[in-house]
GROMACS .gro file of C-alpha atoms in nm:
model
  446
    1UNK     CA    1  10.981   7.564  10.069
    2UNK     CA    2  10.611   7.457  10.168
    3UNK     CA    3  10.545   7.323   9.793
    4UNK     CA    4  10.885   7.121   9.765
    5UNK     CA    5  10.818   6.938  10.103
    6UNK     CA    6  10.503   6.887   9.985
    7UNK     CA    7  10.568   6.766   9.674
    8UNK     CA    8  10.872   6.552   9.907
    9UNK     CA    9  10.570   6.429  10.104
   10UNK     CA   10  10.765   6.401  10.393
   11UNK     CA   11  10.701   6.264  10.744
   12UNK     CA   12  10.510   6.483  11.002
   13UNK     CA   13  10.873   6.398  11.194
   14UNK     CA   14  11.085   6.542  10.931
   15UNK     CA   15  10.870   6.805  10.853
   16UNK     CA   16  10.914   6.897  11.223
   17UNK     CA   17  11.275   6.879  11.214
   18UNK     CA   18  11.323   7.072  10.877
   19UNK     CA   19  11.064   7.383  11.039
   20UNK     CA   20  11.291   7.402  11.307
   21UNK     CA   21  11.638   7.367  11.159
   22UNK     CA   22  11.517   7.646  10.878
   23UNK     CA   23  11.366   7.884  11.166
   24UNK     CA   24  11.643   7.830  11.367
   25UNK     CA   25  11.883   7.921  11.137
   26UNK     CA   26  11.717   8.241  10.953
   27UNK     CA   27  11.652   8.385  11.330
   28UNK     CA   28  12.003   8.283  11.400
   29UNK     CA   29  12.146   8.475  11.136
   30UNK     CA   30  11.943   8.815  11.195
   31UNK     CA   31  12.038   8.777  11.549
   32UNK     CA   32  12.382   8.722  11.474
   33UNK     CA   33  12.433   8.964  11.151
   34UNK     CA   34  12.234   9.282  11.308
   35UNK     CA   35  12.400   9.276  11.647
   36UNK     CA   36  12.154   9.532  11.820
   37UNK     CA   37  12.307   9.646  12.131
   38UNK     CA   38  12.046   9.641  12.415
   39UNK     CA   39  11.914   9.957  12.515
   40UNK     CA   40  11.603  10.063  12.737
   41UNK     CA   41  11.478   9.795  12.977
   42UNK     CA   42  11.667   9.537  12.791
   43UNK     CA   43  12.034   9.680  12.872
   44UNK     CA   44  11.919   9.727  13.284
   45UNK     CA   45  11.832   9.346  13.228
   46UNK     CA   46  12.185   9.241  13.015
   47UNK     CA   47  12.409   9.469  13.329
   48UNK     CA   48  12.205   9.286  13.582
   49UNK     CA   49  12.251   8.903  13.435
   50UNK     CA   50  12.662   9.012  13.411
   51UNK     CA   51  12.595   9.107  13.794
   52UNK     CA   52  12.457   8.824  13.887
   53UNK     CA   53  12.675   8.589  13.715
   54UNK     CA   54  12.966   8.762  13.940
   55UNK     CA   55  12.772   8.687  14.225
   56UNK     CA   56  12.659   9.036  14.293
   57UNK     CA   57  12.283   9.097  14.418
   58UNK     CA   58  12.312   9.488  14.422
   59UNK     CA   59  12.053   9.551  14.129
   60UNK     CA   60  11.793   9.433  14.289
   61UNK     CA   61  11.807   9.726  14.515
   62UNK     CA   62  11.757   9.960  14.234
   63UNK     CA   63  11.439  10.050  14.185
   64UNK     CA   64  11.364   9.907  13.861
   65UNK     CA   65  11.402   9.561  14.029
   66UNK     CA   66  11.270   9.660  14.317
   67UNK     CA   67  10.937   9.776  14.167
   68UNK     CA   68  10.887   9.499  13.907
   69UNK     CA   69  11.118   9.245  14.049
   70UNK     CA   70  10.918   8.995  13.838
   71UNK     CA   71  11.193   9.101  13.558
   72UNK     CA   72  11.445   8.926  13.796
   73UNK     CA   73  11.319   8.600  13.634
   74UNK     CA   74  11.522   8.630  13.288
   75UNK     CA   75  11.811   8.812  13.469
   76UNK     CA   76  11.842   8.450  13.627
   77UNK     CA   77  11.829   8.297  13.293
   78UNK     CA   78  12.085   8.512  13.119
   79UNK     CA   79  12.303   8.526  13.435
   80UNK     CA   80  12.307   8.109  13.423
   81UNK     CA   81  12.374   8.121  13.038
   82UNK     CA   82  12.679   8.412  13.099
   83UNK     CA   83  12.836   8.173  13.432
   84UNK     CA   84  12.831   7.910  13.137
   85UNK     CA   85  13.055   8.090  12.916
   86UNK     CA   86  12.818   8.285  12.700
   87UNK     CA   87  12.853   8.605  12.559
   88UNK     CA   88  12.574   8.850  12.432
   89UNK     CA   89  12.567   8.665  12.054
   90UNK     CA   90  12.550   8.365  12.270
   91UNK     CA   91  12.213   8.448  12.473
   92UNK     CA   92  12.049   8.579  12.157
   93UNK     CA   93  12.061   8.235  11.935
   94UNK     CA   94  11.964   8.079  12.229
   95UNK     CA   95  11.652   8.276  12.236
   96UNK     CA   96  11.668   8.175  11.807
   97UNK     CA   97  11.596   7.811  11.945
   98UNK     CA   98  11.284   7.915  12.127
   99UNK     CA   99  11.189   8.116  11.847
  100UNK     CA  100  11.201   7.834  11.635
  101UNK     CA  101  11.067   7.577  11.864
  102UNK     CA  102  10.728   7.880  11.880
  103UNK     CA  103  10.732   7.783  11.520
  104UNK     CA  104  10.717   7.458  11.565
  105UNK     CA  105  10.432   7.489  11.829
  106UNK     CA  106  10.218   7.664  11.591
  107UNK     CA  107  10.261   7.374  11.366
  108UNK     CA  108  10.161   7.086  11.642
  109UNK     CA  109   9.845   7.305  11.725
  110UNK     CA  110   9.756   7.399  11.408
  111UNK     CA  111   9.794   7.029  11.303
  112UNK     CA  112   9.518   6.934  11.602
  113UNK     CA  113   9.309   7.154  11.503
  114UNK     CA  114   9.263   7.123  11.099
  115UNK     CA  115   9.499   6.838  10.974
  116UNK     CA  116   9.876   6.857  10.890
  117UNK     CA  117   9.849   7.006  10.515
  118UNK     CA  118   9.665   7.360  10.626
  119UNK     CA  119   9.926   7.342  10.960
  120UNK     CA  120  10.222   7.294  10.725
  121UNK     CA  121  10.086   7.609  10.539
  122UNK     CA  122  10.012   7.782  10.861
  123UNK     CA  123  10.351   7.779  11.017
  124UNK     CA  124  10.616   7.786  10.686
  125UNK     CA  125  10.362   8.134  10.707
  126UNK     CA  126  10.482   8.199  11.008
  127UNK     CA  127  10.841   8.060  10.937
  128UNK     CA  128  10.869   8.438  10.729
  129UNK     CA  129  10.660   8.621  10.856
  130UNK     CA  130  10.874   8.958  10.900
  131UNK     CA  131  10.795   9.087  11.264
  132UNK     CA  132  10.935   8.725  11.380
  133UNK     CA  133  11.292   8.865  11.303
  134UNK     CA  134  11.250   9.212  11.403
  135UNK     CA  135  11.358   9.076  11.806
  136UNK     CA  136  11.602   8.836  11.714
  137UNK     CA  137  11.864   8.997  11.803
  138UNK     CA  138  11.702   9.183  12.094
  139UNK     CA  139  11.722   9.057  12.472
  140UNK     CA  140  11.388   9.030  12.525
  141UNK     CA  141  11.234   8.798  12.777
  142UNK     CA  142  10.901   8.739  12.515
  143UNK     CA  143  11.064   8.451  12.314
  144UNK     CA  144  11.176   8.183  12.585
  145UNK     CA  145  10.814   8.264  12.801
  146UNK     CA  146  10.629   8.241  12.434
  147UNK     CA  147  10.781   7.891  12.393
  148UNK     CA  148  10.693   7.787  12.789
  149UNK     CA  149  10.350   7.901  12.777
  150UNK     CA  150  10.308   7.781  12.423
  151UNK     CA  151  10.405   7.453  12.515
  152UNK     CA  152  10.200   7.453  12.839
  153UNK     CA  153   9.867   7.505  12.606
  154UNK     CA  154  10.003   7.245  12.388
  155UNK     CA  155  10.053   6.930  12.676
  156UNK     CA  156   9.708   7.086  12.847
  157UNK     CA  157   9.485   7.060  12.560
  158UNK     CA  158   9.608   6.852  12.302
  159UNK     CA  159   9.780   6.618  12.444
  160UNK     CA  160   9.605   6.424  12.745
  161UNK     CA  161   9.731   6.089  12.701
  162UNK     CA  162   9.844   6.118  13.070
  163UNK     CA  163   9.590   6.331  13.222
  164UNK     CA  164   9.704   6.383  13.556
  165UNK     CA  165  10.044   6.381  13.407
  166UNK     CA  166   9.993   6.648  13.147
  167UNK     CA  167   9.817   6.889  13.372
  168UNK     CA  168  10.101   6.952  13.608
  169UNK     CA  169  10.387   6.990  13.363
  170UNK     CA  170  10.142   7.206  13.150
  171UNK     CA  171  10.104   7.402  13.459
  172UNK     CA  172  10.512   7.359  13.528
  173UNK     CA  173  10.523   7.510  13.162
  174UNK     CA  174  10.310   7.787  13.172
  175UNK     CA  175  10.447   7.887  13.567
  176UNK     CA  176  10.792   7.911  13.421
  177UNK     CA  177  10.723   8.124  13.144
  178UNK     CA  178  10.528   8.337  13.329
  179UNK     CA  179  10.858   8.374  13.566
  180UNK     CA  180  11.016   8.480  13.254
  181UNK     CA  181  10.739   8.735  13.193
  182UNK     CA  182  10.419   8.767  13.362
  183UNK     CA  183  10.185   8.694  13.079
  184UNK     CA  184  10.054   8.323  13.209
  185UNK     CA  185   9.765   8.503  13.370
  186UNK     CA  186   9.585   8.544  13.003
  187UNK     CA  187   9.612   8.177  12.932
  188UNK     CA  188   9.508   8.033  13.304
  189UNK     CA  189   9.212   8.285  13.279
  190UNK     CA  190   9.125   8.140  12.894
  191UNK     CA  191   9.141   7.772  13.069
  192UNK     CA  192   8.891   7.871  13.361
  193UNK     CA  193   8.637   8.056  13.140
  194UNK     CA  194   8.695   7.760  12.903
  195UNK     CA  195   8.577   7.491  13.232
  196UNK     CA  196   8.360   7.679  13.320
  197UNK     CA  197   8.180   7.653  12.929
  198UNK     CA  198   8.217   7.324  12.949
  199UNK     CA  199   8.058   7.283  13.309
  200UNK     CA  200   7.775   7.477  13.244
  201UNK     CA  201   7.697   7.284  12.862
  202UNK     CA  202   7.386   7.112  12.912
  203UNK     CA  203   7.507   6.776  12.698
  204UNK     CA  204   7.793   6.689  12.883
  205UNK     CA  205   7.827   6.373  13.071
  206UNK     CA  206   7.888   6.397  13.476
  207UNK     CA  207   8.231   6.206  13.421
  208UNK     CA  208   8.346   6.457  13.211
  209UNK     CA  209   8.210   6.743  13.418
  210UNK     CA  210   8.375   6.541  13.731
  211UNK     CA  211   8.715   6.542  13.502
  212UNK     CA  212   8.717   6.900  13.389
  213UNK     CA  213   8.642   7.011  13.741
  214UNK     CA  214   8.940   6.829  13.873
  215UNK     CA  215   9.160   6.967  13.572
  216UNK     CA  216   9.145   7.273  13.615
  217UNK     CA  217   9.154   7.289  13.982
  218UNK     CA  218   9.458   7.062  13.937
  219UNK     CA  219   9.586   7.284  13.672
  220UNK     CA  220   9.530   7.612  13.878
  221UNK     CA  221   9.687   7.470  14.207
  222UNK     CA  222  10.017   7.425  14.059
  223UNK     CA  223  10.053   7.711  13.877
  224UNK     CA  224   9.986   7.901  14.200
  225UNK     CA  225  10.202   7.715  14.402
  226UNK     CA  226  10.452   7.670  14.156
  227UNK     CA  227  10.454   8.016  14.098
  228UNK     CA  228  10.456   8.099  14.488
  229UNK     CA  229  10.769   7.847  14.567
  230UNK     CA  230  11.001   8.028  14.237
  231UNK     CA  231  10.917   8.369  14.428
  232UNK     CA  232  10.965   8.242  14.753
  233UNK     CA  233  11.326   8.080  14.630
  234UNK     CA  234  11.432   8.390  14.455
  235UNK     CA  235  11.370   8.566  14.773
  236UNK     CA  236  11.478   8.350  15.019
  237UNK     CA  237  11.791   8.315  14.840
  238UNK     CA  238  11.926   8.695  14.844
  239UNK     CA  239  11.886   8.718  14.486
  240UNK     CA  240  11.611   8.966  14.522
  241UNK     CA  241  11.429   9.040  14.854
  242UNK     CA  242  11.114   9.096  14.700
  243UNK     CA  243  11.112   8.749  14.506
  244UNK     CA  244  10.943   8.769  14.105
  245UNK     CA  245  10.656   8.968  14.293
  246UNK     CA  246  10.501   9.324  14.061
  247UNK     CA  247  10.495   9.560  14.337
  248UNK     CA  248  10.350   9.821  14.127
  249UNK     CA  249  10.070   9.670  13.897
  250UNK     CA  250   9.831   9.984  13.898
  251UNK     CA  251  10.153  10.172  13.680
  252UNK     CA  252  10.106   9.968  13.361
  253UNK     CA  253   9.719  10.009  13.433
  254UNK     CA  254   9.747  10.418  13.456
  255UNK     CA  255   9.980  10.424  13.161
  256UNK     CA  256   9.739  10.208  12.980
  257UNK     CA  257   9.483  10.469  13.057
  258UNK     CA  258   9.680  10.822  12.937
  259UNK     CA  259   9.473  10.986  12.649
  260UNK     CA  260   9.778  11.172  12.599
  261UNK     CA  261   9.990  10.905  12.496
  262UNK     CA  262   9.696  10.655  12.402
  263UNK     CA  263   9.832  10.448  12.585
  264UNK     CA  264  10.192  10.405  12.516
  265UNK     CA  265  10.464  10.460  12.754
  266UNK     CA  266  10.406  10.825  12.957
  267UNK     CA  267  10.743  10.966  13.081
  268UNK     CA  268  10.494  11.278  13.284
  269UNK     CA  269  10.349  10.948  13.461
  270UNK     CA  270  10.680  10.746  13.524
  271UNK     CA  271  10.821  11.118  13.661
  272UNK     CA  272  10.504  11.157  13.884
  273UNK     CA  273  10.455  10.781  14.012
  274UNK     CA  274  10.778  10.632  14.070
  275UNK     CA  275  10.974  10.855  14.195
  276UNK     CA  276  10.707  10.812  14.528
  277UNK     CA  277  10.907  10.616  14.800
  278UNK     CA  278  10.601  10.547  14.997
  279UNK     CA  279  10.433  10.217  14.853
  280UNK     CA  280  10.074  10.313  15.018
  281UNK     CA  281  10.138  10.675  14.888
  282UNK     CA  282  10.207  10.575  14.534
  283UNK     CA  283   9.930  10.319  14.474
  284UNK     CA  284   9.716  10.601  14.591
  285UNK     CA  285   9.800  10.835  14.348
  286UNK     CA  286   9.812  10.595  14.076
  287UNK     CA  287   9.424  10.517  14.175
  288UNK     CA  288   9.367  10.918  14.162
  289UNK     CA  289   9.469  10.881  13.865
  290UNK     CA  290   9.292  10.578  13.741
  291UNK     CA  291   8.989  10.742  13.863
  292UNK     CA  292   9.017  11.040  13.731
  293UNK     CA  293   9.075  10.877  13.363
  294UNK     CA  294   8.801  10.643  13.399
  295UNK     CA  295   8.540  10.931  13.512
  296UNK     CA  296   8.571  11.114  13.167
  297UNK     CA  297   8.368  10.880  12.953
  298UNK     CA  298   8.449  11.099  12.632
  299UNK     CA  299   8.833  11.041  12.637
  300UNK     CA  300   8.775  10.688  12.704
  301UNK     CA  301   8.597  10.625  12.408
  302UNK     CA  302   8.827  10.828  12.224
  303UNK     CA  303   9.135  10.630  12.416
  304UNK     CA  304   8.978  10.274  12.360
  305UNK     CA  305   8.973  10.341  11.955
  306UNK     CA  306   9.328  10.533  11.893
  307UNK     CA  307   9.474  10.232  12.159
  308UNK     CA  308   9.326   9.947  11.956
  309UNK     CA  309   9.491  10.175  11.595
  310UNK     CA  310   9.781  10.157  11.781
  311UNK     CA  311   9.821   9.836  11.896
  312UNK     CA  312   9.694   9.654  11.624
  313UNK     CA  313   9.635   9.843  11.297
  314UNK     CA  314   9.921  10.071  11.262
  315UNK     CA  315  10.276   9.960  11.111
  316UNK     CA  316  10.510   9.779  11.356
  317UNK     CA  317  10.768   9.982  11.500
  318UNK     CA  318  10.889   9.694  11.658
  319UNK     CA  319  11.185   9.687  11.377
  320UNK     CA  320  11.323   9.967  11.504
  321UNK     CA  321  11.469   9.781  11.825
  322UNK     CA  322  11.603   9.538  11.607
  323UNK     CA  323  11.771   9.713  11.342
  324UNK     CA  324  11.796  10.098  11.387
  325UNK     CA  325  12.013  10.125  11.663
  326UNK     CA  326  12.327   9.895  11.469
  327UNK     CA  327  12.339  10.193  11.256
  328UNK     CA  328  12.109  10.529  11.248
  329UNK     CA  329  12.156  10.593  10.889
  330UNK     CA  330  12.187  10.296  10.672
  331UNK     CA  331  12.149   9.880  10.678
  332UNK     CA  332  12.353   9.605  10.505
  333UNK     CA  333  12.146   9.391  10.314
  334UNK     CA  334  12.305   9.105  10.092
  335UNK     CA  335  12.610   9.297  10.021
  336UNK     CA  336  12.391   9.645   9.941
  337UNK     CA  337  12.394   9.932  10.201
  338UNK     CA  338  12.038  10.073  10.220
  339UNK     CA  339  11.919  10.392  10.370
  340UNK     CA  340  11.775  10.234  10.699
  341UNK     CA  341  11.444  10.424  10.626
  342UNK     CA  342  11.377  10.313  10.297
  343UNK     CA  343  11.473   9.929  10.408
  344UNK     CA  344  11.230   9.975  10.744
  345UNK     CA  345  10.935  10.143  10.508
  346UNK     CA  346  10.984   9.882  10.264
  347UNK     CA  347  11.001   9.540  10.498
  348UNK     CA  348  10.692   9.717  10.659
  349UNK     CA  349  10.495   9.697  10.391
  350UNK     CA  350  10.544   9.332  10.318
  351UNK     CA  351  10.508   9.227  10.716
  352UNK     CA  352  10.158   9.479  10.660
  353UNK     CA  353  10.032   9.204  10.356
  354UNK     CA  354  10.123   8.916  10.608
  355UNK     CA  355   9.981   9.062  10.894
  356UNK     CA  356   9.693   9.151  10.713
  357UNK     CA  357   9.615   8.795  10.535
  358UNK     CA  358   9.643   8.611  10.865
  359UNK     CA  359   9.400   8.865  11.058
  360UNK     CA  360   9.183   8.818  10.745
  361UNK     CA  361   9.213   8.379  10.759
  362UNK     CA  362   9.128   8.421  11.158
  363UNK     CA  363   8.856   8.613  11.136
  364UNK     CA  364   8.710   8.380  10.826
  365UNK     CA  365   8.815   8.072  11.088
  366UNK     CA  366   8.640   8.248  11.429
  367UNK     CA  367   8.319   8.299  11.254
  368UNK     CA  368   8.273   7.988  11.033
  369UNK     CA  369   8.339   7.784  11.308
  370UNK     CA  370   8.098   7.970  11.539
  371UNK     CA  371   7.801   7.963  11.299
  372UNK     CA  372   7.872   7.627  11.197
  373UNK     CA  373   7.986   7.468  11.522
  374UNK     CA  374   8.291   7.267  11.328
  375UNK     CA  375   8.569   7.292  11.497
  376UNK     CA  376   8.803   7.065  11.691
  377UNK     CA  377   8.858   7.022  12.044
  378UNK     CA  378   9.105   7.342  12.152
  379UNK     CA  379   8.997   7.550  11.914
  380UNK     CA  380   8.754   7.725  12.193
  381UNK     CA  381   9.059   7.757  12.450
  382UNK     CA  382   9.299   7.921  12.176
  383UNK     CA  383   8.991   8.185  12.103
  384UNK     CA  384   8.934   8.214  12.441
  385UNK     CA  385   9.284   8.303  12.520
  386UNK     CA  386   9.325   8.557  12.224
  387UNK     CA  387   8.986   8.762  12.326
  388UNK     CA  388   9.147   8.757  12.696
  389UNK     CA  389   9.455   8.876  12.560
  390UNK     CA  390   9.269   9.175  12.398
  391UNK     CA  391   9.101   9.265  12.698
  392UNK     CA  392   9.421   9.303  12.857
  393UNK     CA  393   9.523   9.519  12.624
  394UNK     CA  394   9.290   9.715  12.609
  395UNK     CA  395   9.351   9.799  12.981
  396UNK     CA  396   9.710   9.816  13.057
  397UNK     CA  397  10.007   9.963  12.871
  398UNK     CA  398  10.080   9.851  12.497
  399UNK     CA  399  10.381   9.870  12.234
  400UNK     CA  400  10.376   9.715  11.914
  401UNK     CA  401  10.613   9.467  12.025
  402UNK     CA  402  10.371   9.288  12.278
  403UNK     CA  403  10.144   9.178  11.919
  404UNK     CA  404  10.440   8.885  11.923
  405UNK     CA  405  10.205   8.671  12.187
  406UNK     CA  406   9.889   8.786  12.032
  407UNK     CA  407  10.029   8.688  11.706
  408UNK     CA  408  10.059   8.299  11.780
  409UNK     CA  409   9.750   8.236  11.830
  410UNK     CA  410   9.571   8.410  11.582
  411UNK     CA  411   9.852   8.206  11.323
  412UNK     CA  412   9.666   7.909  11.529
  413UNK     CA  413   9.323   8.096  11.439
  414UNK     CA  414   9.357   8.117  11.082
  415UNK     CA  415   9.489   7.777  11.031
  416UNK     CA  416   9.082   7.744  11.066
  417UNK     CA  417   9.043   8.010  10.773
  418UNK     CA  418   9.274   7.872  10.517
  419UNK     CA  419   9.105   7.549  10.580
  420UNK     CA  420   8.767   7.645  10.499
  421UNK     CA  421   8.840   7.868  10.245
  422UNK     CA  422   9.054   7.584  10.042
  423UNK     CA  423   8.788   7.364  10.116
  424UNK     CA  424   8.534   7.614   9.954
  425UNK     CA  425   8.782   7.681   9.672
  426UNK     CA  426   8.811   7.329   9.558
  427UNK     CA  427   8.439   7.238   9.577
  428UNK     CA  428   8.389   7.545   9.365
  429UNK     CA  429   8.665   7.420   9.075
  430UNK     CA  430   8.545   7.080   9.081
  431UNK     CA  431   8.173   7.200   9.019
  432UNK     CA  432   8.312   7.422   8.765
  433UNK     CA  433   8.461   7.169   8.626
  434UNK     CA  434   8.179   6.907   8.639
  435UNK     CA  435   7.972   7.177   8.481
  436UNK     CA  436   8.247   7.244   8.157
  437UNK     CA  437   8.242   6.841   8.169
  438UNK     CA  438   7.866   6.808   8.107
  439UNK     CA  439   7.825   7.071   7.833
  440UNK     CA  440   8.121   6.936   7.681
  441UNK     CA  441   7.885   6.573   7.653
  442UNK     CA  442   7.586   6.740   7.614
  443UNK     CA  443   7.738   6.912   7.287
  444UNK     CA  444   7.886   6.608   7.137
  445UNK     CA  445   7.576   6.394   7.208
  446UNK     CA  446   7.366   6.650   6.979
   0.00000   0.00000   0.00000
């Protein structure tokens, strides 16, 4: 596809329609071909959204919602969508359309930062990349807040025709998306350590000190609000007394922090924490806890490195929500039924050579452009928020399906890589070439 458009030379404006139409309609099809009924976390969400649409509050009273009634955010979305008329088919291609507008996203940035012919390559990359269809037919709440906060970063640091202008609806974008799932925190953090550079460089002109200062304040005011006034209307409404508030964040940190588990989900710790009615009584434990984890420096270091093999070196089970529950023993692919083991080990593989080329490119991208100092404006912002993001992670809970955020923005990243290195490649053919060219002369001179 990437060669014939190119070879098309179409319009940055078709190209953009084309990305999205193709996306659109390969997620669409996974989402709609492997049906995957929701289960875990995602099938409390679907049964609330159905409640809601009735007009019945009662789940936030269980203590799922009442604990991390932040997940009441995309129970509003899907309960609008189902009061519309949708089904279960019809929630998951609309979540297709913010997969493909992510796509498209990655394009816009990538074309900001290195020029539209490495972006084009960058995000038809990402168009196939295989974990992007492994959710598509999941409820998840990660693609519609992955296109909010994508498109926050987007109007906030490439786009400030309208200053003023751009900073609130980028911080409209990013507040809504974090609504949808409270992830908004790694990108306001990556802005504020990214003012803060920018305050403290010694070249830079008072206005544009006096202009960053006021952006970012801007920016930070009304997210906070923003984000305030959605909880406050949630809560004020009946919908859920304690509004889109995380009344237990110290869980996902003491999960996060189990040696046992390295990390992943701990059923010993969901048993021993949230069954505690007292709010006051469980945060204490969970510090106990924290503290007691923390105080063995041995296991840490042992945690921090089987975490980070985990999280981002091992294969991504992440297919598994997508595809193994339609059917336990076998998958339909293009007319052929395929044991469902051989088909996961298989796609596995290939999204392992992706994964692995594009962590390669960013890496190549991050460190040319530090030792060199070339790169274009938002490329510091977009590092910034994937080292935050890392942090995090290394922190709080993980599961391979959380790499989807990462992900973006190190396709962003090593739109920087393929750049350089194609740059490098074609010096070094034309040189070679020059230097067949001259022996060639020098030969049929003498």
């Amino acid at each position: 596809m990437f060669l014939v458009i190119n070879r098309l030379k179409v319009s940055k404006r078709i190209f953009v329609i084309l990305l999205f139409i193709m996306a659109f309609c390969l997620k669409g099809f996974v989402a709609v071909r492997y049906n995957a009924i929701p289960k875990s976390d995602f099938k409390l969400i679907y049964n609330a959204a159905i409640k809601f649409a009735q007009g019945d509050f009662s789940f936030s009273n269980t203590k799922y919602f009442s604990l991390w009634s932040y997940q009441t955010g995309i129970v509003l979305y899907y309960g609008f969508l189902l009061k519309l008329g949708c089904n279960v088919i019809g929630l998951k291609i609309y979540n297709c359309l913010f997969l493909a507008g992510v796509n498209v996203l990655i394009y816009l940035i990538s074309d900001k930062l290195v020029g539209d012919k490495y972006a084009r390559f960058i995000s038809v990359i990402y168009l196939f990349y295989p974990a992007t269809f492994f959710l598509c037919s999941v409820l998840t709440n990660q693609h519609i807040s992955n296109f909010f906060i994508l498109l926050g970063i987007y109007l906030y640091v490439f786009r400030k025709i309208s200053t003023v202008g751009n900073t609130v609806l980028a911080a409209i974008m990013i507040a809504v998306g974090n609504a949808l799932r409270p992830q908004g925190i790694v990108v306001v953090a990556g802005f504020v350590i990214w003012a803060i550079i920018e305050l403290l460089h010694h070249n830079a002109d008072k206005k544009i000190k006096v202009k960053t200062t006021v952006s970012i304040i801007g920016f930070v005011t009304v997210y906070i609000l923003l984000g305030k006034g959605m909880s406050m209307v949630t809560q004020i409404s009946g919908v859920n007394q304690n509004g889109l508030d995380n009344n237990f964040p110290l869980y996902k940190i003491v999960v996060g922090l189990n040696n046992e588990t390295s990390g992943y989900y701990s059923n010993k710790d969901a048993i021993k924490l949230v069954g505690i009615k007292d709010s006051k009584v469980r945060n204490q434990v969970a510090l106990r806890i924290i503290k007691e984890r923390l105080a063995d420096r041995g296991k840490i270091k042992d945690l921090m490195i089987s975490k980070h093999k985990k999280m981002w070196v091992k294969m991504d089970d992440t297919i598994d929500w997508g595809f193994k529950y339609i059917n336990q023993s076998r998958i339909t692919l293009l007319g052929k039924h395929i044991v469902y083991e051989n088909f996961k080990i298989r796609i596995l593989k290939l999204e392992k050579v992706f994964y692995c080329f594009i962590l390669f490119m960013a890496l190549i991208g991050v460190w040319i452009g530090i030792k060199k100092r070339e790169y274009a404006k938002g490329f510091i912002p977009i590092l910034l928020i994937t080292l935050a993001n890392f942090g995090v992670y290394t922190i709080i809970e993980i599961q391979s399906r959380y790499r989807d955020f990462q992900m973006i923005f190190i396709f962003i990243l090593a739109s920087s890589g393929v750049r350089y290195l194609s740059i490098l490649i074609k010096r070094s053919l034309e040189l070679w070439h020059n230097r067949i060219y001259l022996t060639t002369v020098d030969k049929t001179i003498k």
